[in-house]
């Protein structure tokens, strides 16, 4: 006869009984082995590699003469170093960049990785646009990449985060990662986002509220009415920018919208697999009495069109509010950073950002270059012209986005307005391959980083929504898109 074990002796039962956050549930489901109180060996479902951060990792695996453990779990794309000129076939002029692109292709061939998106692949794109567009990210997955903006994929309820080169090597060799557990942070976005504001404005508001260090070491979960109302593209934008607060992940519990997105994008997903995914997705939410290390509330109804005034994404303000005086900041680090940011940008406290003259507009990047972004910009640009003295460029997030936009005639609207219609890639987001601004050029940019010199030494970047970028292109000054018809 066997005596019944007391329930607390069964770790699996104990795990299930404890209220958990969505983050904890995903980590538990992927834990191969607990290493110590702070660290686990984590199974990763998918790894995405670009040509820029992967070469040494592949070289390490080659040198040891071992195979890539699960070749089908990797997707490789040339996106960071590829020029965006509108030529066919695409040519990489820079020798070092060409070597990086060719090395990635050779590594894929050598290790039996079929999912390679080279410069002339019809579906090439910025990795964080491409992955979701190919339906490769599913709710509950752990997805990793040697790139910080992998947090983007939390929009689908997947734990996405960036890793370093030695970790990429570990993934290639073992499909696992030695993972230090993060702390949990709930950001509840209450109320409704006004129709005059966009998800990008919400994301910049979150950053301003919690600061660029506000989520350091934490995995954020977004909840609340405004978050459920966001379309998938808006959720990608929000989760993409969350890393700029230092977050180690950004999650949104998967709902019907997330499942519909996967259904619409995952080629070959059978009805049976979809049903299994949908059933699992229902369990992917934080338990009502889960404990959080930190919680923050934000009122969505107060969000207004935003831009950045400094050189950190959290140095943001509404376009029609006065630029704050950093001298008044309590935190000495923020005070110094604010003073330096304003000085770099050549701006004074007290004036509004609306009306600041710009010479360049960039619509692109993994933050805001999906089809809905291009539609929103085109709706503003239709029948209007880019202001004299402004150079305006659009780099669709992927070649598929570009094709879909062309099928709707959006390229015509952009070109008629005076925009350059380019090909997809990171390009001007981080000043690569000749896609750079001149020294001192001020740019309204739909990207996620406004660091000193990000778009070229001395160039001034102001982060904005796609709508604000389009309106600013027309006016030649930073412009709240809601005021456009009224000016
Ligand atoms: C090049 C890469 C390591 C980097 C990142 O990690 O985010 C880049 O994509 C960026 O946006 O600055
Ligand atoms: S588009 Fe910009 S932010 Fe996104 S991965 Fe490329 S360089 Fe990084």
mmCIF file of N, CA, C and O in Angstrom, residues 281-361:
data_model
loop_
_atom_site.group_PDB
_atom_site.id
_atom_site.type_symbol
_atom_site.label_atom_id
_atom_site.label_comp_id
_atom_site.label_asym_id
_atom_site.label_seq_id
_atom_site.Cartn_x
_atom_site.Cartn_y
_atom_site.Cartn_z
ATOM 1 N N UNK A 281 -3.413 29.706 -25.192
ATOM 2 C CA UNK A 281 -3.355 31.166 -25.004
ATOM 3 C C UNK A 281 -4.300 31.622 -23.886
ATOM 4 O O UNK A 281 -4.019 32.605 -23.189
ATOM 5 N N UNK A 282 -5.422 30.883 -23.711
ATOM 6 C CA UNK A 282 -6.383 31.261 -22.652
ATOM 7 C C UNK A 282 -5.752 31.180 -21.263
ATOM 8 O O UNK A 282 -6.177 31.843 -20.329
ATOM 9 N N UNK A 283 -4.743 30.334 -21.113
ATOM 10 C CA UNK A 283 -4.095 30.185 -19.795
ATOM 11 C C UNK A 283 -3.003 31.248 -19.599
ATOM 12 O O UNK A 283 -2.447 31.376 -18.515
ATOM 13 N N UNK A 284 -2.697 31.963 -20.679
ATOM 14 C CA UNK A 284 -1.563 32.905 -20.634
ATOM 15 C C UNK A 284 -2.017 34.269 -20.130
ATOM 16 O O UNK A 284 -2.109 35.236 -20.893
ATOM 17 N N UNK A 285 -2.373 34.328 -18.887
ATOM 18 C CA UNK A 285 -2.678 35.605 -18.253
ATOM 19 C C UNK A 285 -2.281 35.524 -16.789
ATOM 20 O O UNK A 285 -2.217 34.439 -16.211
ATOM 21 N N UNK A 286 -2.000 36.677 -16.227
ATOM 22 C CA UNK A 286 -1.582 36.690 -14.826
ATOM 23 C C UNK A 286 -2.759 36.316 -13.945
ATOM 24 O O UNK A 286 -3.894 36.762 -14.190
ATOM 25 N N UNK A 287 -2.508 35.502 -12.931
ATOM 26 C CA UNK A 287 -3.572 35.148 -11.990
ATOM 27 C C UNK A 287 -3.991 36.411 -11.236
ATOM 28 O O UNK A 287 -3.159 37.287 -10.964
ATOM 29 N N UNK A 288 -5.296 36.498 -10.874
ATOM 30 C CA UNK A 288 -5.788 37.735 -10.250
ATOM 31 C C UNK A 288 -4.997 38.123 -8.991
ATOM 32 O O UNK A 288 -4.781 39.299 -8.748
ATOM 33 N N UNK A 289 -4.571 37.140 -8.196
ATOM 34 C CA UNK A 289 -3.844 37.514 -6.980
ATOM 35 C C UNK A 289 -2.330 37.321 -7.099
ATOM 36 O O UNK A 289 -1.635 37.157 -6.094
ATOM 37 N N UNK A 290 -1.845 37.373 -8.335
ATOM 38 C CA UNK A 290 -0.384 37.291 -8.526
ATOM 39 C C UNK A 290 0.272 38.506 -7.886
ATOM 40 O O UNK A 290 -0.315 39.588 -7.845
ATOM 41 N N UNK A 291 1.489 38.296 -7.391
ATOM 42 C CA UNK A 291 2.186 39.424 -6.754
ATOM 43 C C UNK A 291 3.157 40.073 -7.724
ATOM 44 O O UNK A 291 3.848 39.388 -8.473
ATOM 45 N N UNK A 292 3.210 41.399 -7.690
ATOM 46 C CA UNK A 292 4.076 42.167 -8.589
ATOM 47 C C UNK A 292 5.159 42.851 -7.771
ATOM 48 O O UNK A 292 4.899 43.308 -6.658
ATOM 49 N N UNK A 293 6.352 42.947 -8.336
ATOM 50 C CA UNK A 293 7.399 43.704 -7.646
ATOM 51 C C UNK A 293 7.098 45.197 -7.719
ATOM 52 O O UNK A 293 7.505 45.958 -6.854
ATOM 53 N N UNK A 294 6.404 45.598 -8.769
ATOM 54 C CA UNK A 294 6.055 47.018 -8.893
ATOM 55 C C UNK A 294 4.824 47.174 -9.775
ATOM 56 O O UNK A 294 4.662 46.433 -10.743
ATOM 57 N N UNK A 295 3.976 48.130 -9.435
ATOM 58 C CA UNK A 295 2.838 48.425 -10.314
ATOM 59 C C UNK A 295 2.766 49.935 -10.565
ATOM 60 O O UNK A 295 3.073 50.739 -9.690
ATOM 61 N N UNK A 296 2.373 50.274 -11.781
ATOM 62 C CA UNK A 296 2.277 51.687 -12.179
ATOM 63 C C UNK A 296 0.956 51.847 -12.910
ATOM 64 O O UNK A 296 0.536 50.943 -13.636
ATOM 65 N N UNK A 297 0.297 52.989 -12.717
ATOM 66 C CA UNK A 297 -0.943 53.251 -13.463
ATOM 67 C C UNK A 297 -0.746 54.478 -14.337
ATOM 68 O O UNK A 297 -0.128 55.453 -13.901
ATOM 69 N N UNK A 298 -1.287 54.404 -15.523
ATOM 70 C CA UNK A 298 -1.198 55.556 -16.437
ATOM 71 C C UNK A 298 -2.597 55.807 -16.995
ATOM 72 O O UNK A 298 -3.315 54.859 -17.330
ATOM 73 N N UNK A 299 -2.985 57.090 -17.064
ATOM 74 C CA UNK A 299 -4.305 57.447 -17.566
ATOM 75 C C UNK A 299 -4.209 57.708 -19.074
ATOM 76 O O UNK A 299 -3.649 58.725 -19.501
ATOM 77 N N UNK A 300 -4.751 56.789 -19.862
ATOM 78 C CA UNK A 300 -4.638 56.902 -21.325
ATOM 79 C C UNK A 300 -5.353 58.144 -21.844
ATOM 80 O O UNK A 300 -4.944 58.735 -22.846
ATOM 81 N N UNK A 301 -6.427 58.551 -21.161
ATOM 82 C CA UNK A 301 -7.232 59.659 -21.698
ATOM 83 C C UNK A 301 -6.453 60.977 -21.724
ATOM 84 O O UNK A 301 -6.835 61.922 -22.396
ATOM 85 N N UNK A 302 -5.335 61.039 -20.985
ATOM 86 C CA UNK A 302 -4.554 62.292 -20.945
ATOM 87 C C UNK A 302 -3.431 62.316 -21.993
ATOM 88 O O UNK A 302 -2.698 63.298 -22.094
ATOM 89 N N UNK A 303 -3.285 61.197 -22.745
ATOM 90 C CA UNK A 303 -2.148 61.133 -23.686
ATOM 91 C C UNK A 303 -2.384 62.080 -24.873
ATOM 92 O O UNK A 303 -3.469 62.150 -25.433
ATOM 93 N N UNK A 304 -1.340 62.815 -25.204
ATOM 94 C CA UNK A 304 -1.408 63.772 -26.312
ATOM 95 C C UNK A 304 -0.275 63.472 -27.298
ATOM 96 O O UNK A 304 0.673 62.768 -26.942
ATOM 97 N N UNK A 305 -0.327 64.040 -28.501
ATOM 98 C CA UNK A 305 0.803 63.843 -29.427
ATOM 99 C C UNK A 305 2.115 64.291 -28.793
ATOM 100 O O UNK A 305 2.190 65.393 -28.230
ATOM 101 N N UNK A 306 3.102 63.423 -28.862
ATOM 102 C CA UNK A 306 4.347 63.622 -28.109
ATOM 103 C C UNK A 306 5.555 63.705 -29.034
ATOM 104 O O UNK A 306 5.535 63.223 -30.165
ATOM 105 N N UNK A 307 6.616 64.251 -28.499
ATOM 106 C CA UNK A 307 7.921 64.134 -29.140
ATOM 107 C C UNK A 307 8.996 64.205 -28.053
ATOM 108 O O UNK A 307 8.683 64.482 -26.892
ATOM 109 N N UNK A 308 10.234 63.957 -28.435
ATOM 110 C CA UNK A 308 11.325 64.049 -27.462
ATOM 111 C C UNK A 308 12.048 65.379 -27.645
ATOM 112 O O UNK A 308 12.193 65.872 -28.768
ATOM 113 N N UNK A 309 12.495 65.928 -26.516
ATOM 114 C CA UNK A 309 13.248 67.191 -26.584
ATOM 115 C C UNK A 309 14.741 66.969 -26.327
ATOM 116 O O UNK A 309 15.554 67.848 -26.570
ATOM 117 N N UNK A 310 15.098 65.782 -25.818
ATOM 118 C CA UNK A 310 16.488 65.544 -25.435
ATOM 119 C C UNK A 310 17.119 64.405 -26.193
ATOM 120 O O UNK A 310 16.776 64.153 -27.356
ATOM 121 N N UNK A 311 18.015 63.695 -25.523
ATOM 122 C CA UNK A 311 18.769 62.623 -26.191
ATOM 123 C C UNK A 311 18.546 61.267 -25.528
ATOM 124 O O UNK A 311 19.383 60.379 -25.602
ATOM 125 N N UNK A 312 17.405 61.147 -24.852
ATOM 126 C CA UNK A 312 16.996 59.871 -24.286
ATOM 127 C C UNK A 312 15.490 59.768 -24.562
ATOM 128 O O UNK A 312 14.778 60.782 -24.487
ATOM 129 N N UNK A 313 15.000 58.571 -24.906
ATOM 130 C CA UNK A 313 13.588 58.473 -25.295
ATOM 131 C C UNK A 313 12.600 58.895 -24.199
ATOM 132 O O UNK A 313 11.443 59.189 -24.491
ATOM 133 N N UNK A 314 13.045 58.926 -22.942
ATOM 134 C CA UNK A 314 12.124 59.359 -21.881
ATOM 135 C C UNK A 314 12.090 60.874 -21.734
ATOM 136 O O UNK A 314 11.252 61.410 -21.010
ATOM 137 N N UNK A 315 12.971 61.569 -22.404
ATOM 138 C CA UNK A 315 12.958 63.038 -22.356
ATOM 139 C C UNK A 315 11.932 63.502 -23.381
ATOM 140 O O UNK A 315 12.259 64.007 -24.455
ATOM 141 N N UNK A 316 10.677 63.286 -23.034
ATOM 142 C CA UNK A 316 9.578 63.489 -23.976
ATOM 143 C C UNK A 316 8.561 64.454 -23.398
ATOM 144 O O UNK A 316 8.418 64.585 -22.180
ATOM 145 N N UNK A 317 7.845 65.102 -24.305
ATOM 146 C CA UNK A 317 6.809 66.035 -23.871
ATOM 147 C C UNK A 317 5.725 66.103 -24.938
ATOM 148 O O UNK A 317 5.972 65.745 -26.094
ATOM 149 N N UNK A 318 4.537 66.586 -24.542
ATOM 150 C CA UNK A 318 3.502 66.810 -25.552
ATOM 151 C C UNK A 318 3.980 67.950 -26.449
ATOM 152 O O UNK A 318 4.681 68.861 -25.981
ATOM 153 N N UNK A 319 3.612 67.888 -27.720
ATOM 154 C CA UNK A 319 4.112 68.892 -28.669
ATOM 155 C C UNK A 319 3.758 70.317 -28.256
ATOM 156 O O UNK A 319 4.513 71.249 -28.524
ATOM 157 N N UNK A 320 2.588 70.489 -27.622
ATOM 158 C CA UNK A 320 2.195 71.863 -27.293
ATOM 159 C C UNK A 320 2.454 72.236 -25.834
ATOM 160 O O UNK A 320 1.974 73.256 -25.357
ATOM 161 N N UNK A 321 3.241 71.413 -25.139
ATOM 162 C CA UNK A 321 3.611 71.757 -23.761
ATOM 163 C C UNK A 321 4.986 72.422 -23.763
ATOM 164 O O UNK A 321 5.809 72.111 -24.630
ATOM 165 N N UNK A 322 5.268 73.285 -22.787
ATOM 166 C CA UNK A 322 6.618 73.850 -22.754
ATOM 167 C C UNK A 322 7.665 72.780 -22.435
ATOM 168 O O UNK A 322 7.398 71.864 -21.649
ATOM 169 N N UNK A 323 8.829 72.901 -23.039
ATOM 170 C CA UNK A 323 9.944 71.988 -22.716
ATOM 171 C C UNK A 323 10.285 72.213 -21.248
ATOM 172 O O UNK A 323 10.426 73.362 -20.804
ATOM 173 N N UNK A 324 10.399 71.129 -20.457
ATOM 174 C CA UNK A 324 10.670 71.330 -19.029
ATOM 175 C C UNK A 324 12.073 71.874 -18.788
ATOM 176 O O UNK A 324 12.959 71.723 -19.632
ATOM 177 N N UNK A 325 12.243 72.487 -17.623
ATOM 178 C CA UNK A 325 13.568 72.988 -17.250
ATOM 179 C C UNK A 325 14.270 71.905 -16.423
ATOM 180 O O UNK A 325 13.855 71.621 -15.296
ATOM 181 N N UNK A 326 15.316 71.306 -16.955
ATOM 182 C CA UNK A 326 15.983 70.215 -16.218
ATOM 183 C C UNK A 326 16.469 70.644 -14.835
ATOM 184 O O UNK A 326 16.574 69.805 -13.934
ATOM 185 N N UNK A 327 16.731 71.949 -14.646
ATOM 186 C CA UNK A 327 17.185 72.431 -13.331
ATOM 187 C C UNK A 327 16.174 72.059 -12.247
ATOM 188 O O UNK A 327 16.526 71.917 -11.082
ATOM 189 N N UNK A 328 14.900 71.913 -12.657
ATOM 190 C CA UNK A 328 13.849 71.634 -11.671
ATOM 191 C C UNK A 328 13.711 70.131 -11.384
ATOM 192 O O UNK A 328 12.920 69.734 -10.533
ATOM 193 N N UNK A 329 14.478 69.281 -12.093
ATOM 194 C CA UNK A 329 14.347 67.837 -11.861
ATOM 195 C C UNK A 329 14.941 67.470 -10.505
ATOM 196 O O UNK A 329 16.032 67.913 -10.154
ATOM 197 N N UNK A 330 14.211 66.614 -9.767
ATOM 198 C CA UNK A 330 14.667 66.180 -8.436
ATOM 199 C C UNK A 330 15.905 65.280 -8.525
ATOM 200 O O UNK A 330 16.857 65.452 -7.796
ATOM 201 N N UNK A 331 15.829 64.322 -9.457
ATOM 202 C CA UNK A 331 16.873 63.303 -9.564
ATOM 203 C C UNK A 331 18.119 63.908 -10.230
ATOM 204 O O UNK A 331 18.042 64.400 -11.368
ATOM 205 N N UNK A 332 19.269 63.894 -9.541
ATOM 206 C CA UNK A 332 20.467 64.532 -10.110
ATOM 207 C C UNK A 332 20.919 63.920 -11.440
ATOM 208 O O UNK A 332 21.424 64.635 -12.311
ATOM 209 N N UNK A 333 20.699 62.606 -11.599
ATOM 210 C CA UNK A 333 21.110 61.975 -12.872
ATOM 211 C C UNK A 333 20.244 62.510 -14.013
ATOM 212 O O UNK A 333 20.725 62.890 -15.078
ATOM 213 N N UNK A 334 18.925 62.588 -13.743
ATOM 214 C CA UNK A 334 18.014 63.102 -14.778
ATOM 215 C C UNK A 334 18.283 64.582 -15.052
ATOM 216 O O UNK A 334 18.146 65.056 -16.183
ATOM 217 N N UNK A 335 18.652 65.299 -13.990
ATOM 218 C CA UNK A 335 18.938 66.742 -14.153
ATOM 219 C C UNK A 335 20.117 66.937 -15.122
ATOM 220 O O UNK A 335 20.031 67.693 -16.077
ATOM 221 N N UNK A 336 21.194 66.215 -14.877
ATOM 222 C CA UNK A 336 22.387 66.348 -15.720
ATOM 223 C C UNK A 336 22.103 65.873 -17.145
ATOM 224 O O UNK A 336 22.482 66.524 -18.125
ATOM 225 N N UNK A 337 21.394 64.727 -17.234
ATOM 226 C CA UNK A 337 21.072 64.172 -18.565
ATOM 227 C C UNK A 337 20.180 65.154 -19.339
ATOM 228 O O UNK A 337 20.348 65.359 -20.539
ATOM 229 N N UNK A 338 19.250 65.779 -18.628
ATOM 230 C CA UNK A 338 18.337 66.731 -19.263
ATOM 231 C C UNK A 338 19.073 67.957 -19.787
ATOM 232 O O UNK A 338 18.848 68.403 -20.916
ATOM 233 N N UNK A 339 19.993 68.462 -18.968
ATOM 234 C CA UNK A 339 20.743 69.657 -19.394
ATOM 235 C C UNK A 339 21.575 69.346 -20.635
ATOM 236 O O UNK A 339 21.612 70.096 -21.585
ATOM 237 N N UNK A 340 22.215 68.192 -20.585
ATOM 238 C CA UNK A 340 23.063 67.787 -21.694
ATOM 239 C C UNK A 340 22.233 67.530 -22.959
ATOM 240 O O UNK A 340 22.614 67.913 -24.067
ATOM 241 N N UNK A 341 21.069 66.905 -22.757
ATOM 242 C CA UNK A 341 20.189 66.612 -23.893
ATOM 243 C C UNK A 341 19.727 67.891 -24.588
ATOM 244 O O UNK A 341 19.767 67.999 -25.815
ATOM 245 N N UNK A 342 19.312 68.846 -23.794
ATOM 246 C CA UNK A 342 18.827 70.112 -24.373
ATOM 247 C C UNK A 342 19.950 70.834 -25.110
ATOM 248 O O UNK A 342 19.742 71.401 -26.184
ATOM 249 N N UNK A 343 21.129 70.795 -24.485
ATOM 250 C CA UNK A 343 22.267 71.483 -25.102
ATOM 251 C C UNK A 343 22.589 70.839 -26.458
ATOM 252 O O UNK A 343 22.775 71.535 -27.453
ATOM 253 N N UNK A 344 22.603 69.500 -26.481
ATOM 254 C CA UNK A 344 22.895 68.807 -27.741
ATOM 255 C C UNK A 344 21.853 69.167 -28.804
ATOM 256 O O UNK A 344 22.182 69.385 -29.968
ATOM 257 N N UNK A 345 20.603 69.222 -28.362
ATOM 258 C CA UNK A 345 19.529 69.487 -29.340
ATOM 259 C C UNK A 345 19.411 70.966 -29.690
ATOM 260 O O UNK A 345 18.636 71.337 -30.578
ATOM 261 N N UNK A 346 20.139 71.808 -28.986
ATOM 262 C CA UNK A 346 20.094 73.249 -29.274
ATOM 263 C C UNK A 346 18.744 73.850 -28.952
ATOM 264 O O UNK A 346 18.219 74.688 -29.699
ATOM 265 N N UNK A 347 18.138 73.397 -27.845
ATOM 266 C CA UNK A 347 16.796 73.880 -27.472
ATOM 267 C C UNK A 347 16.826 74.513 -26.089
ATOM 268 O O UNK A 347 17.708 74.223 -25.285
ATOM 269 N N UNK A 348 15.831 75.354 -25.821
ATOM 270 C CA UNK A 348 15.731 76.054 -24.533
ATOM 271 C C UNK A 348 14.488 75.589 -23.788
ATOM 272 O O UNK A 348 13.456 75.375 -24.430
ATOM 273 N N UNK A 349 14.553 75.486 -22.453
ATOM 274 C CA UNK A 349 13.334 75.177 -21.707
ATOM 275 C C UNK A 349 12.295 76.284 -21.920
ATOM 276 O O UNK A 349 12.659 77.419 -22.207
ATOM 277 N N UNK A 350 11.031 75.932 -21.784
ATOM 278 C CA UNK A 350 9.975 76.958 -21.846
ATOM 279 C C UNK A 350 9.285 77.051 -23.191
ATOM 280 O O UNK A 350 8.100 77.329 -23.255
ATOM 281 N N UNK A 351 10.000 76.792 -24.285
ATOM 282 C CA UNK A 351 9.337 76.868 -25.587
ATOM 283 C C UNK A 351 8.640 75.532 -25.885
ATOM 284 O O UNK A 351 8.933 74.518 -25.258
ATOM 285 N N UNK A 352 7.720 75.551 -26.822
ATOM 286 C CA UNK A 352 7.068 74.278 -27.173
ATOM 287 C C UNK A 352 7.864 73.594 -28.280
ATOM 288 O O UNK A 352 8.559 74.258 -29.059
ATOM 289 N N UNK A 353 7.746 72.277 -28.358
ATOM 290 C CA UNK A 353 8.402 71.546 -29.436
ATOM 291 C C UNK A 353 7.674 71.794 -30.759
ATOM 292 O O UNK A 353 8.287 71.793 -31.818
ATOM 293 N N UNK A 354 6.348 71.992 -30.699
ATOM 294 C CA UNK A 354 5.612 72.329 -31.924
ATOM 295 C C UNK A 354 6.209 73.624 -32.457
ATOM 296 O O UNK A 354 6.416 74.565 -31.698
ATOM 297 N N UNK A 355 6.518 73.639 -33.741
ATOM 298 C CA UNK A 355 7.093 74.848 -34.325
ATOM 299 C C UNK A 355 8.602 74.797 -34.490
ATOM 300 O O UNK A 355 9.188 75.666 -35.140
ATOM 301 N N UNK A 356 9.260 73.777 -33.919
ATOM 302 C CA UNK A 356 10.721 73.669 -34.082
ATOM 303 C C UNK A 356 11.008 73.235 -35.533
ATOM 304 O O UNK A 356 10.485 72.215 -35.995
ATOM 305 N N UNK A 357 11.812 74.029 -36.277
ATOM 306 C CA UNK A 357 12.062 73.689 -37.686
ATOM 307 C C UNK A 357 12.830 72.382 -37.844
ATOM 308 O O UNK A 357 13.744 72.098 -37.063
ATOM 309 N N UNK A 358 12.463 71.611 -38.843
ATOM 310 C CA UNK A 358 13.162 70.347 -39.138
ATOM 311 C C UNK A 358 13.627 70.366 -40.595
ATOM 312 O O UNK A 358 13.046 71.074 -41.420
ATOM 313 N N UNK A 359 14.658 69.582 -40.860
ATOM 314 C CA UNK A 359 15.162 69.502 -42.242
ATOM 315 C C UNK A 359 15.001 68.093 -42.817
ATOM 316 O O UNK A 359 15.257 67.866 -43.990
ATOM 317 N N UNK A 360 14.615 67.143 -41.967
ATOM 318 C CA UNK A 360 14.516 65.762 -42.442
ATOM 319 C C UNK A 360 13.340 65.063 -41.752
ATOM 320 O O UNK A 360 13.058 65.336 -40.577
ATOM 321 N N UNK A 361 12.698 64.162 -42.483
ATOM 322 C CA UNK A 361 11.648 63.320 -41.887
ATOM 323 C C UNK A 361 11.939 61.876 -42.284
ATOM 324 O O UNK A 361 12.195 61.593 -43.457
#
